[in-house]
Short mmCIF file of C-alpha atoms in Angstrom, two decimals:
data_model
loop_
_atom_site.label_atom_id
_atom_site.label_comp_id
_atom_site.label_asym_id
_atom_site.label_seq_id
_atom_site.Cartn_x
_atom_site.Cartn_y
_atom_site.Cartn_z
CA MET A 26 70.67 96.33 112.04
CA LYS A 27 72.12 97.28 108.63
CA GLU A 28 71.04 100.73 107.55
CA ILE A 29 73.64 101.49 104.89
CA ASP A 30 73.38 99.87 101.46
CA PRO A 31 75.93 101.19 98.95
CA LYS A 32 75.30 101.07 95.23
CA VAL A 33 78.99 101.59 94.52
CA TYR A 34 81.81 100.50 96.79
CA LYS A 35 85.20 102.03 96.09
CA LYS A 36 87.35 99.49 97.85
CA HIS A 37 90.57 101.45 97.42
CA HIS A 38 88.97 104.50 99.06
CA SER A 39 86.78 102.72 101.58
CA PHE A 40 87.68 104.80 104.65
CA GLN A 41 84.64 106.76 105.76
CA ASP A 42 86.42 108.17 108.83
CA PHE A 43 90.12 108.05 109.53
CA LYS A 44 91.78 109.59 112.57
CA SER A 45 95.49 109.69 113.35
CA HIS A 46 97.47 111.22 116.18
CA LYS A 47 99.75 113.04 113.73
CA THR A 48 98.91 116.40 112.14
CA GLY A 49 100.34 118.28 109.15
CA ILE A 50 101.79 115.11 107.77
CA ILE A 51 100.82 115.35 104.11
CA GLU A 52 102.89 118.42 103.26
CA TYR A 53 105.82 117.19 105.31
CA GLN A 54 105.90 113.78 103.64
CA LYS A 55 105.27 115.23 100.21
CA GLY A 56 108.32 117.47 100.63
CA ARG A 57 110.34 114.51 101.86
CA ALA A 58 109.21 112.39 98.91
CA VAL A 59 110.23 115.04 96.37
CA ARG A 60 113.63 115.39 98.05
CA VAL A 61 114.22 111.62 98.07
CA LEU A 62 113.16 111.22 94.44
CA ASN A 63 115.35 114.14 93.34
CA GLU A 64 118.32 112.64 95.16
CA TRP A 65 117.62 109.34 93.43
CA SER A 66 117.38 111.00 90.00
CA MET A 67 120.73 112.71 90.60
CA GLY A 68 122.34 109.44 91.70
CA THR A 69 123.04 110.50 95.28
CA LEU A 70 120.50 108.04 96.71
CA VAL A 71 120.40 104.46 95.48
CA THR A 72 118.85 101.18 96.47
CA ASN A 73 120.75 97.91 96.35
CA HIS A 74 117.47 96.02 96.44
CA PRO A 75 116.65 93.82 93.39
CA VAL A 76 113.65 96.08 92.74
CA GLN A 77 115.91 98.50 90.87
CA GLU A 78 116.41 95.84 88.20
CA LYS A 79 112.70 95.40 87.62
CA GLU A 80 111.02 96.39 84.40
CA ASN A 81 109.81 100.01 84.45
CA PHE A 82 111.37 100.82 87.86
CA LYS A 83 113.00 104.01 86.63
CA ASP A 84 109.99 105.07 84.59
CA THR A 85 107.65 104.47 87.53
CA LEU A 86 109.66 106.61 89.94
CA ASN A 87 109.84 109.39 87.36
CA ARG A 88 106.06 109.26 87.06
CA VAL A 89 105.71 109.48 90.86
CA LEU A 90 108.01 112.53 90.95
CA SER A 91 106.13 114.17 88.09
CA ASP A 92 102.77 113.70 89.83
CA LEU A 93 104.04 114.96 93.19
CA THR A 94 105.50 118.14 91.67
CA SER A 95 102.55 118.84 89.37
CA THR A 96 100.14 121.69 90.11
CA SER A 97 97.29 119.83 88.44
CA GLU A 98 94.52 118.20 90.47
CA GLU A 99 94.21 115.47 87.83
CA VAL A 100 97.39 113.56 88.72
CA LEU A 101 97.10 109.82 89.26
CA PHE A 102 99.35 109.48 92.30
CA LYS A 103 98.81 111.49 95.48
CA ILE A 104 100.01 111.30 99.07
CA THR A 105 96.97 110.76 101.26
CA PRO A 106 96.96 110.94 105.09
CA PHE A 107 97.06 107.14 105.11
CA ILE A 108 100.15 107.00 102.85
CA ALA A 109 101.84 109.89 104.68
CA GLU A 110 101.62 108.14 108.02
CA GLU A 111 102.94 104.91 106.55
CA MET A 112 105.94 106.79 105.13
CA TYR A 113 107.16 107.52 108.68
CA THR A 114 108.00 103.83 109.03
CA TYR A 115 110.41 103.79 106.06
CA SER A 116 113.97 105.00 105.59
CA ASP A 117 114.75 107.19 102.58
CA GLU A 118 116.19 104.19 100.71
CA GLU A 119 113.09 102.13 101.46
CA LEU A 120 110.91 104.93 100.09
CA LEU A 121 112.24 104.21 96.60
CA ARG A 122 110.88 100.67 96.81
CA PHE A 123 107.73 101.90 98.50
CA PHE A 124 106.88 104.39 95.74
CA TYR A 125 107.50 101.82 93.01
CA HIS A 126 105.11 99.32 94.57
CA ARG A 127 102.64 101.92 95.85
CA TYR A 128 102.32 103.34 92.35
CA ARG A 129 101.51 99.87 91.05
CA TYR A 130 98.93 99.47 93.82
CA ASP A 131 97.31 102.90 93.40
CA VAL A 132 97.64 103.67 89.70
CA PHE A 133 97.68 100.36 87.82
CA PRO A 134 93.98 99.75 88.63
CA GLN A 135 93.12 103.26 87.42
CA LEU A 136 94.82 102.53 84.09
CA GLU A 137 93.80 98.85 84.07
CA MET A 138 97.48 97.94 83.77
CA LEU A 139 99.23 94.69 84.71
CA ASP A 140 102.70 93.31 85.04
CA HIS A 141 103.97 89.91 86.15
CA TYR A 142 102.82 90.03 89.78
CA PRO A 143 99.83 91.40 91.68
CA PRO A 144 100.63 94.65 93.50
CA TYR A 145 99.02 93.14 96.60
CA LEU A 146 98.73 89.56 97.82
CA GLN A 147 96.21 88.47 100.41
CA ILE A 148 97.02 85.19 102.16
CA GLU A 149 94.48 83.32 104.24
CA PRO A 150 96.00 81.56 107.28
CA SER A 151 92.55 80.31 108.30
CA SER A 152 89.17 80.21 106.60
CA ILE A 153 87.53 79.45 109.95
CA CYS A 154 86.39 82.23 112.27
CA ASN A 155 85.17 82.31 115.86
CA TYR A 156 82.88 85.30 115.11
CA ARG A 157 79.72 85.61 113.04
CA CYS A 158 79.68 89.34 112.31
CA VAL A 159 76.39 90.48 110.83
CA PHE A 160 78.06 92.10 107.81
CA CYS A 161 80.37 89.16 107.01
CA TYR A 162 80.10 86.12 104.78
CA GLN A 163 80.78 83.96 107.84
CA THR A 164 77.04 84.29 108.44
CA ASP A 165 76.58 81.79 105.58
CA LEU A 166 76.38 78.81 107.92
CA ASN A 167 75.70 76.44 105.04
CA PHE A 168 79.18 77.22 103.74
CA PHE A 169 81.36 78.05 106.71
CA LYS A 170 81.43 74.74 108.52
CA LYS A 171 84.62 72.94 109.53
CA THR A 172 83.42 69.97 107.49
CA THR A 173 82.94 72.04 104.32
CA PRO A 174 85.60 71.30 101.66
CA GLY A 175 88.09 74.16 101.59
CA MET A 176 87.59 75.13 105.22
CA GLY A 177 90.67 74.80 107.41
CA GLN A 178 94.08 76.26 108.18
CA MET A 179 97.11 76.88 106.02
CA SER A 180 100.17 74.78 106.69
CA LEU A 181 103.48 76.45 107.47
CA GLU A 182 105.04 74.61 104.53
CA LEU A 183 102.55 76.11 102.05
CA PHE A 184 102.96 79.55 103.60
CA LYS A 185 106.74 79.37 103.18
CA GLU A 186 106.38 78.50 99.50
CA ILE A 187 104.12 81.52 98.96
CA VAL A 188 106.50 83.83 100.81
CA ASP A 189 109.52 82.55 98.89
CA GLN A 190 107.87 83.39 95.56
CA ALA A 191 106.52 86.74 96.74
CA THR A 192 109.83 87.98 98.20
CA ASN A 193 111.35 90.75 96.04
CA ASN A 194 108.31 90.63 93.74
CA ILE A 195 105.40 91.73 95.96
CA GLU A 196 105.88 94.14 98.86
CA PHE A 197 102.32 94.57 100.15
CA LEU A 198 100.68 91.50 101.72
CA SER A 199 97.90 90.79 104.19
CA LEU A 200 97.38 87.80 106.41
CA ALA A 201 93.60 87.82 106.45
CA SER A 202 90.64 86.91 104.35
CA ARG A 203 87.57 84.80 105.07
CA GLY A 204 88.58 83.70 108.58
CA GLU A 205 90.42 84.82 111.73
CA PRO A 206 94.18 84.47 111.09
CA LEU A 207 95.08 83.91 114.75
CA LEU A 208 93.09 80.67 114.64
CA ALA A 209 95.82 79.17 112.46
CA LYS A 210 97.87 76.82 114.62
CA GLU A 211 101.10 77.80 112.87
CA ILE A 212 100.51 81.55 112.74
CA GLU A 213 103.50 82.33 114.95
CA GLY A 214 105.81 80.34 112.69
CA MET A 215 104.37 82.18 109.70
CA LEU A 216 105.11 85.55 111.26
CA VAL A 217 108.66 84.50 112.11
CA TYR A 218 109.28 83.27 108.56
CA ALA A 219 107.98 86.51 107.00
CA LYS A 220 110.25 88.71 109.12
CA ASP A 221 112.21 91.37 107.16
CA LYS A 222 110.95 90.09 103.79
CA PHE A 223 108.34 92.73 102.88
CA LEU A 224 107.82 96.48 103.09
CA ASN A 225 104.35 96.05 104.53
CA LEU A 226 102.90 92.86 105.91
CA LYS A 227 99.49 93.54 107.42
CA VAL A 228 97.55 91.34 109.81
CA ASN A 229 93.82 91.81 110.40
CA THR A 230 92.47 90.25 113.58
CA ASN A 231 89.40 90.55 115.79
CA ALA A 232 91.88 90.49 118.73
CA SER A 233 89.83 87.97 120.69
CA LEU A 234 92.56 85.31 120.51
CA LEU A 235 95.56 87.47 121.34
CA THR A 236 98.00 85.94 123.82
CA GLU A 237 101.34 87.19 125.04
CA SER A 238 103.07 84.76 122.70
CA LYS A 239 101.09 85.96 119.69
CA VAL A 240 101.69 89.60 120.62
CA HIS A 241 105.43 89.02 120.64
CA ALA A 242 105.19 87.27 117.26
CA LEU A 243 103.28 90.24 115.81
CA LEU A 244 105.77 92.75 117.20
CA ALA A 245 108.99 90.90 116.40
CA GLY A 246 109.64 92.76 113.15
CA GLY A 247 107.83 91.00 110.33
CA VAL A 248 104.54 92.88 110.55
CA LYS A 249 104.22 96.55 109.61
CA THR A 250 100.49 97.07 110.19
CA VAL A 251 98.20 95.41 112.72
CA VAL A 252 94.49 96.08 112.27
CA PHE A 253 92.21 95.25 115.17
CA SER A 254 88.71 94.85 113.79
CA ALA A 255 86.17 96.46 116.14
CA ASP A 256 83.02 98.24 115.06
CA ALA A 257 81.91 99.85 118.30
CA ALA A 258 83.28 101.03 121.62
CA GLU A 259 80.37 100.09 123.83
CA GLU A 260 78.02 97.24 124.57
CA PRO A 261 75.56 95.99 123.53
CA LEU A 262 76.33 97.40 120.06
CA TYR A 263 79.74 95.68 119.83
CA SER A 264 78.39 92.17 120.41
CA GLN A 265 75.32 92.86 118.28
CA LEU A 266 77.61 93.54 115.32
CA ARG A 267 80.41 91.10 116.19
CA VAL A 268 78.33 88.12 117.17
CA ASN A 269 80.17 85.78 119.60
CA GLY A 270 82.50 88.64 120.54
CA LYS A 271 82.95 90.25 123.94
CA LEU A 272 84.13 93.84 124.08
CA ASP A 273 85.72 93.59 127.53
CA LYS A 274 87.92 90.68 126.41
CA VAL A 275 89.00 92.43 123.22
CA LEU A 276 89.72 95.66 125.10
CA LYS A 277 91.85 93.79 127.62
CA ASN A 278 93.78 92.03 124.84
CA ILE A 279 94.54 95.25 122.96
CA GLU A 280 95.65 96.87 126.21
CA MET A 281 98.03 93.92 126.69
CA PHE A 282 99.33 94.41 123.15
CA GLN A 283 99.96 98.10 123.75
CA ASN A 284 101.71 97.49 127.07
CA ILE A 285 104.07 94.93 125.54
CA ARG A 286 104.70 97.20 122.57
CA GLN A 287 105.61 100.18 124.74
CA LYS A 288 107.83 98.20 127.11
CA GLU A 289 109.69 95.92 124.70
CA TYR A 290 109.19 97.07 121.09
CA SER A 291 109.04 100.86 121.24
CA SER A 292 111.57 101.20 118.40
CA VAL A 293 109.80 98.79 116.03
CA PRO A 294 108.24 100.72 113.11
CA ILE A 295 104.71 99.37 113.26
CA ILE A 296 101.29 100.94 112.78
CA THR A 297 98.28 99.81 114.80
CA ARG A 298 94.72 100.60 113.89
CA VAL A 299 91.26 99.86 115.22
CA SER A 300 89.01 99.65 112.19
CA GLY A 301 85.29 99.06 112.05
CA VAL A 302 82.74 98.52 109.31
CA LYS A 303 80.17 101.33 109.29
CA VAL A 304 76.83 99.56 109.00
CA THR A 305 74.58 101.74 111.13
CA GLU A 306 74.34 105.36 112.20
CA LYS A 307 74.46 104.12 115.79
CA GLN A 308 78.21 103.73 115.39
CA ASP A 309 79.97 106.84 116.63
CA MET A 310 83.50 107.95 115.76
CA ASP A 311 83.86 110.09 118.87
CA SER A 312 83.22 107.16 121.18
CA MET A 313 85.58 104.99 119.10
CA GLU A 314 88.33 107.57 119.45
CA LYS A 315 87.68 107.98 123.16
CA VAL A 316 87.98 104.25 123.92
CA TRP A 317 90.55 103.11 121.37
CA GLY A 318 92.52 106.28 120.63
CA ASN A 319 95.08 105.86 123.41
CA LEU A 320 95.68 102.20 122.55
CA VAL A 321 96.40 102.43 118.82
CA ASP A 322 97.89 104.82 116.28
CA GLN A 323 94.79 105.12 114.12
CA VAL A 324 91.04 104.72 114.42
CA ALA A 325 88.90 104.28 111.32
CA PHE A 326 85.60 103.22 109.87
CA VAL A 327 85.43 101.64 106.44
CA ASN A 328 82.31 101.78 104.34
CA TYR A 329 79.97 98.83 104.49
CA ASN A 330 79.83 96.58 101.45
CA PRO A 331 77.25 93.75 101.33
CA TRP A 332 79.79 90.91 101.24
CA GLU A 333 77.52 88.56 103.11
CA ASN A 334 74.88 88.04 100.42
CA ILE A 335 76.64 88.47 97.08
CA TYR A 336 75.16 85.28 95.60
CA GLU A 337 71.62 86.43 96.34
CA ALA A 338 72.20 90.02 95.22
CA LYS A 339 70.21 91.19 92.23
CA PRO A 340 72.03 92.47 89.12
CA ASN A 341 72.84 96.11 89.84
CA GLY A 342 73.66 97.36 86.36
CA GLN A 343 77.25 98.22 87.28
CA THR A 344 79.49 98.33 84.20
CA LYS A 345 82.68 99.79 85.69
CA ALA A 346 85.51 97.28 86.06
CA CYS A 347 86.42 96.01 89.51
CA SER A 348 89.74 97.54 90.57
CA ASP A 349 90.73 94.43 92.50
CA LEU A 350 91.26 92.57 89.22
CA PHE A 351 94.31 94.77 88.71
CA ARG A 352 95.33 95.24 92.33
CA ARG A 353 95.26 92.04 94.37
CA MET A 354 95.03 88.28 94.35
CA PHE A 355 93.88 85.97 97.12
CA ILE A 356 95.41 82.64 98.11
CA TRP A 357 93.10 80.64 100.36
CA GLN A 358 94.36 78.38 103.15
CA ASP A 359 94.45 75.33 100.85
CA GLY A 360 96.30 77.09 98.01
CA LEU A 361 93.23 77.83 95.88
CA THR A 362 93.49 81.30 94.34
CA ASN A 363 90.66 83.76 93.81
CA PRO A 364 90.37 87.28 92.37
CA CYS A 365 88.38 88.59 95.34
CA ASP A 366 86.94 87.63 98.69
CA SER A 367 83.43 88.84 97.91
CA ASP A 368 83.31 85.58 95.93
CA TYR A 369 83.98 83.60 99.09
CA ARG A 370 82.70 80.35 97.55
CA SER A 371 85.38 80.60 94.83
CA THR A 372 83.09 80.37 91.82
CA LEU A 373 85.74 82.46 90.01
CA GLN A 374 88.73 80.46 91.27
CA MET A 375 91.84 80.70 89.11
CA GLY A 376 93.77 77.56 89.97
CA LYS A 377 95.87 76.31 92.79
CA PHE A 378 99.22 77.27 94.25
CA PRO A 379 101.86 75.78 94.07
CA GLU A 380 100.62 73.79 91.06
CA LYS A 381 101.05 77.08 89.24
CA SER A 382 103.30 79.94 90.31
CA ILE A 383 102.00 83.26 91.60
CA SER A 384 102.99 84.92 88.33
CA GLU A 385 101.32 82.22 86.21
CA LEU A 386 98.12 82.44 88.24
CA TRP A 387 98.03 86.24 88.02
CA ARG A 388 98.23 86.21 84.21
CA MET A 389 96.47 82.95 83.39
CA GLU A 390 93.94 82.87 80.56
CA ARG A 391 90.90 82.50 82.82
CA TYR A 392 91.94 85.59 84.81
CA GLU A 393 92.54 87.59 81.64
CA GLY A 394 89.11 86.60 80.37
CA LEU A 395 87.47 87.89 83.55
CA ARG A 396 89.38 91.16 83.25
CA ALA A 397 88.38 91.48 79.60
CA ALA A 398 84.69 91.12 80.50
CA HIS A 399 85.00 93.86 83.11
CA LYS A 400 87.07 96.19 80.91
CA SER A 401 84.54 95.93 78.08
CA GLY A 402 81.67 96.89 80.39
CA ASN A 403 80.25 93.37 80.50
CA ARG A 404 80.58 92.47 84.17
CA GLN A 405 76.80 91.94 84.22
CA ILE A 406 77.30 88.64 82.38
CA VAL A 407 79.59 87.38 85.17
CA ASN A 408 78.26 85.83 88.37
CA PRO A 409 78.64 87.00 91.13
CA CYS A 410 80.19 90.20 89.71
CA LYS A 411 76.80 91.30 88.35
CA GLY A 412 75.47 91.89 91.87
CA CYS A 413 78.67 93.24 93.40
CA ALA A 414 79.13 96.93 94.22
CA VAL A 415 82.96 96.90 94.24
CA VAL A 416 84.67 99.08 91.63
#
């Protein structure tokens, strides 16, 4: 089935196709951003959020303003269609926080910079999944068994501890990783606890387990982005790619989500997206847009990356550092932390939360050693990094 085999996978720019209902949004939001940042620099717009007290807050916003007003094409920070659409969900005051954290997310990896917290935190409510997608590491049946150590669901207590440390320090988080988050028994309690604590909390789900109760939990105000993972808009291709999945059930569930959203949460600033992994030329963006376009705000394909066989992959000669080492950290359902999810067996694990704090884990010696190997062009001595295409 797989026909696409990338030699380099730019994870930060992994959208192959991205379609939104809005048009002309980049120039509009760029003008708005410049206005907001100028008002901030003149003191007429302020934020009372603790972010303003953070190290380099003022310098970072000045850098954002400089890049957005520059005529050069070589600037580090740009407003993309993806960022522009997200900006619609923020007030002017929230944009100050957004630009500070977005700059850390976008630019720090380019400069291989770090501070005390990861720009992005990925939390795994469940390592177990009900699908066996052909492009996913869940196809490793020798690893992904309920009886395998490390497989299970995150407790609400552990989730609360993570959220408490992340609040006011990390603004971009995802509830997703190796498994299906809606399989977590306490997922609704997690969503309730995270409400109003972050600029963007994203949930990725295959949508097969959506219920009315879960839809209300997703729409109640804590989640900013809901990504429904679907790689096709027709059978049998959908179930060939998303093994164990049924397109008619998923379609019905997303229709239910949209109906509840329109009737009861029309004023909630949330973005919905159907996103698929492009693994074969049989997948068609026009058919995706036709089926899903009226049910969500965005439809996209991301580039395929061979996650499912990283431990068998041959050394590829890649010497460029992985951007995720400077962008995100993963906390598995049992508290174990990892620098990426390509390494789903955690051979690179960095320690356990809450035995060490998020900040301690992010800057611990083992992590810094891995970054040093990548920065010096020596990722080929690190397993499984030597066979990974992510940069």
